Amino acid sequence: MLKTYKIKYYGERSIADSLNMQSAIHYNNVLLMHWRTYKKTGIWLSKYSAMRIEDYMCETILHAHSRDAAQEAFYNACKTSKALKKSGNEAAKYPRKRRFFRTTTWKTTGIRKKGNKLLLSLARGNEPIIIRLNQQLSQFPQAAFKVVKLVYDKFSSKYWFHITVEDGI
């Protein structure tokens, strides 16, 4: 069973802001490129071709698979909109608005465990982000950690890590 744990982010807020801005930049690049291509040629870009093109557009501080997660988010939103339209929801629309911030996601390939710390990889040449795990989370092996998200809570104006773990039950 998958469980999600919340851990407070204790790093610098500017770093967290820049990570979520970078994630939004990649999302926006895919969104703009997709709709411009569709408007001019009538061709619906596949997820993989859009990701490949966007990889060459700008530099990033995100890990490669975190960048992929941000790029895939647009096509996941399109998939959800299509399913809602099919079920009869008239208000469902495809995503068209740009975002300034977006939750940053680390997949299993960007997560490493060292003792009671979790290391989240960034792009080559950048130091990883370190999360100190509590007693409950430090008991899990590295393979149990599936996804880590850096989420901004508007109500408390703080960042939190949402760590998804497979507990084996």
Short mmCIF file of C-alpha atoms in Angstrom, two decimals:
data_model
loop_
_atom_site.label_atom_id
_atom_site.label_comp_id
_atom_site.label_asym_id
_atom_site.label_seq_id
_atom_site.Cartn_x
_atom_site.Cartn_y
_atom_site.Cartn_z
CA MET A 1 0.00 0.00 0.00
CA LEU A 2 1.21 3.49 -0.79
CA LYS A 3 1.32 6.02 2.06
CA THR A 4 2.18 9.70 1.89
CA TYR A 5 4.03 11.43 4.71
CA LYS A 6 4.47 15.19 5.17
CA ILE A 7 7.78 16.61 6.32
CA LYS A 8 8.44 20.33 6.73
CA TYR A 9 11.02 21.90 4.41
CA TYR A 10 13.76 23.61 6.46
CA GLY A 11 15.96 24.89 3.62
CA GLU A 12 16.12 28.35 2.14
CA ARG A 13 12.85 29.55 0.70
CA SER A 14 14.60 31.03 -2.35
CA ILE A 15 15.85 27.56 -3.34
CA ALA A 16 12.37 26.06 -3.04
CA ASP A 17 10.90 28.95 -5.02
CA SER A 18 13.48 28.52 -7.80
CA LEU A 19 12.80 24.77 -8.01
CA ASN A 20 9.06 25.29 -8.34
CA MET A 21 9.64 28.11 -10.86
CA GLN A 22 11.87 25.84 -12.95
CA SER A 23 9.18 23.18 -12.88
CA ALA A 24 6.62 25.73 -14.08
CA ILE A 25 8.95 26.91 -16.86
CA HIS A 26 9.18 23.40 -18.30
CA TYR A 27 5.42 22.93 -18.02
CA ASN A 28 4.82 26.27 -19.77
CA ASN A 29 7.30 25.51 -22.55
CA VAL A 30 5.49 22.26 -23.38
CA LEU A 31 2.08 23.95 -23.15
CA LEU A 32 3.06 26.82 -25.46
CA MET A 33 4.87 24.63 -27.96
CA HIS A 34 1.96 22.18 -28.11
CA TRP A 35 -0.75 24.79 -28.69
CA ARG A 36 1.32 26.81 -31.18
CA THR A 37 2.04 23.67 -33.21
CA TYR A 38 -1.60 22.64 -33.07
CA LYS A 39 -2.82 26.11 -34.08
CA LYS A 40 -0.43 26.46 -37.04
CA THR A 41 -0.40 22.91 -38.43
CA GLY A 42 -3.31 21.07 -36.83
CA ILE A 43 -0.91 18.40 -35.54
CA TRP A 44 -1.35 17.18 -31.97
CA LEU A 45 2.20 16.70 -30.67
CA SER A 46 2.88 13.46 -28.85
CA LYS A 47 4.14 13.63 -25.31
CA TYR A 48 7.54 12.25 -26.26
CA SER A 49 8.17 14.57 -29.19
CA ALA A 50 7.21 17.60 -27.10
CA MET A 51 9.52 16.46 -24.30
CA ARG A 52 12.40 15.92 -26.71
CA ILE A 53 12.01 19.37 -28.26
CA GLU A 54 11.69 21.09 -24.86
CA ASP A 55 14.86 19.40 -23.58
CA TYR A 56 16.88 21.54 -26.00
CA MET A 57 15.09 24.82 -25.23
CA CYS A 58 16.59 25.86 -21.88
CA GLU A 59 19.00 24.97 -19.10
CA THR A 60 17.69 23.76 -15.78
CA ILE A 61 18.67 22.99 -12.20
CA LEU A 62 16.22 20.08 -12.00
CA HIS A 63 17.16 16.42 -12.24
CA ALA A 64 16.36 14.96 -15.68
CA HIS A 65 13.41 12.91 -14.43
CA SER A 66 12.04 15.81 -12.38
CA ARG A 67 12.11 17.81 -15.59
CA ASP A 68 10.28 14.97 -17.35
CA ALA A 69 7.61 14.95 -14.62
CA ALA A 70 7.00 18.68 -15.18
CA GLN A 71 6.76 18.14 -18.94
CA GLU A 72 4.43 15.14 -18.58
CA ALA A 73 2.07 17.14 -16.35
CA PHE A 74 0.60 18.97 -19.33
CA TYR A 75 -0.28 15.75 -21.14
CA ASN A 76 -1.67 14.22 -17.92
CA ALA A 77 -3.97 17.25 -17.62
CA CYS A 78 -5.05 16.78 -21.25
CA LYS A 79 -5.79 13.12 -20.55
CA THR A 80 -7.92 14.07 -17.53
CA SER A 81 -9.83 16.70 -19.53
CA LYS A 82 -10.54 14.21 -22.31
CA ALA A 83 -11.87 11.65 -19.83
CA LEU A 84 -14.08 14.28 -18.17
CA LYS A 85 -15.48 15.38 -21.55
CA LYS A 86 -16.17 11.77 -22.46
CA SER A 87 -18.09 11.23 -19.22
CA GLY A 88 -20.36 14.18 -20.05
CA ASN A 89 -18.81 17.03 -18.10
CA GLU A 90 -19.43 20.09 -20.28
CA ALA A 91 -17.19 22.40 -18.21
CA ALA A 92 -14.01 20.34 -18.79
CA LYS A 93 -11.42 22.20 -20.86
CA TYR A 94 -7.90 21.46 -21.99
CA PRO A 95 -5.18 23.35 -20.08
CA ARG A 96 -4.24 26.67 -21.69
CA LYS A 97 -3.04 28.95 -18.88
CA ARG A 98 0.59 29.41 -17.96
CA ARG A 99 1.75 28.78 -14.42
CA PHE A 100 4.32 30.73 -12.44
CA PHE A 101 4.88 28.00 -9.84
CA ARG A 102 4.34 24.26 -10.02
CA THR A 103 5.02 21.46 -7.56
CA THR A 104 8.43 19.88 -8.15
CA THR A 105 8.43 16.09 -8.32
CA TRP A 106 11.29 13.63 -7.82
CA LYS A 107 10.80 10.11 -9.16
CA THR A 108 12.58 7.04 -7.77
CA THR A 109 15.64 7.64 -9.96
CA GLY A 110 16.32 10.98 -8.26
CA ILE A 111 15.93 9.71 -4.69
CA ARG A 112 18.77 8.18 -2.64
CA LYS A 113 18.81 7.18 1.02
CA LYS A 114 21.90 7.52 3.22
CA GLY A 115 21.33 6.52 6.82
CA ASN A 116 18.47 8.65 8.14
CA LYS A 117 18.76 11.19 5.31
CA LEU A 118 17.07 11.31 1.93
CA LEU A 119 19.04 12.92 -0.92
CA LEU A 120 17.08 14.48 -3.78
CA SER A 121 19.14 14.86 -6.94
CA LEU A 122 19.42 18.06 -8.92
CA ALA A 123 21.07 18.67 -12.30
CA ARG A 124 24.72 17.77 -12.74
CA GLY A 125 27.00 20.12 -10.82
CA ASN A 126 24.43 21.02 -8.13
CA GLU A 127 24.42 19.69 -4.58
CA PRO A 128 21.45 17.44 -3.71
CA ILE A 129 18.70 18.54 -1.36
CA ILE A 130 18.90 16.75 1.98
CA ILE A 131 15.84 15.70 3.98
CA ARG A 132 16.29 14.44 7.53
CA LEU A 133 13.93 11.52 8.02
CA ASN A 134 12.01 10.89 11.22
CA GLN A 135 12.15 7.54 13.07
CA GLN A 136 9.17 6.14 11.19
CA LEU A 137 10.50 6.90 7.69
CA SER A 138 14.11 5.95 8.37
CA GLN A 139 13.06 2.29 8.79
CA PHE A 140 12.08 1.97 5.10
CA PRO A 141 14.66 0.77 2.54
CA GLN A 142 15.56 2.98 -0.42
CA ALA A 143 13.39 0.96 -2.83
CA ALA A 144 10.28 1.83 -0.79
CA PHE A 145 10.50 5.57 -1.62
CA LYS A 146 8.47 6.12 -4.80
CA VAL A 147 7.83 9.87 -5.18
CA VAL A 148 8.83 13.04 -3.34
CA LYS A 149 7.05 16.34 -4.04
CA LEU A 150 7.96 19.83 -2.89
CA VAL A 151 4.57 21.39 -2.20
CA TYR A 152 3.79 24.99 -1.24
CA ASP A 153 1.00 25.33 1.31
CA LYS A 154 -0.77 28.65 0.67
CA PHE A 155 -2.55 28.62 4.02
CA SER A 156 0.59 28.39 6.16
CA SER A 157 2.91 30.01 3.55
CA LYS A 158 5.43 27.19 3.99
CA TYR A 159 6.92 24.42 1.90
CA TRP A 160 6.40 20.75 2.68
CA PHE A 161 7.81 17.53 1.29
CA HIS A 162 5.18 14.94 0.46
CA ILE A 163 6.99 11.61 0.52
CA THR A 164 5.16 8.62 -0.97
CA VAL A 165 6.34 5.27 0.39
CA GLU A 166 5.31 1.72 -0.44
CA ASP A 167 5.10 -0.04 2.91
CA GLY A 168 4.78 -3.60 1.54
CA ILE A 169 1.40 -4.32 3.12
#
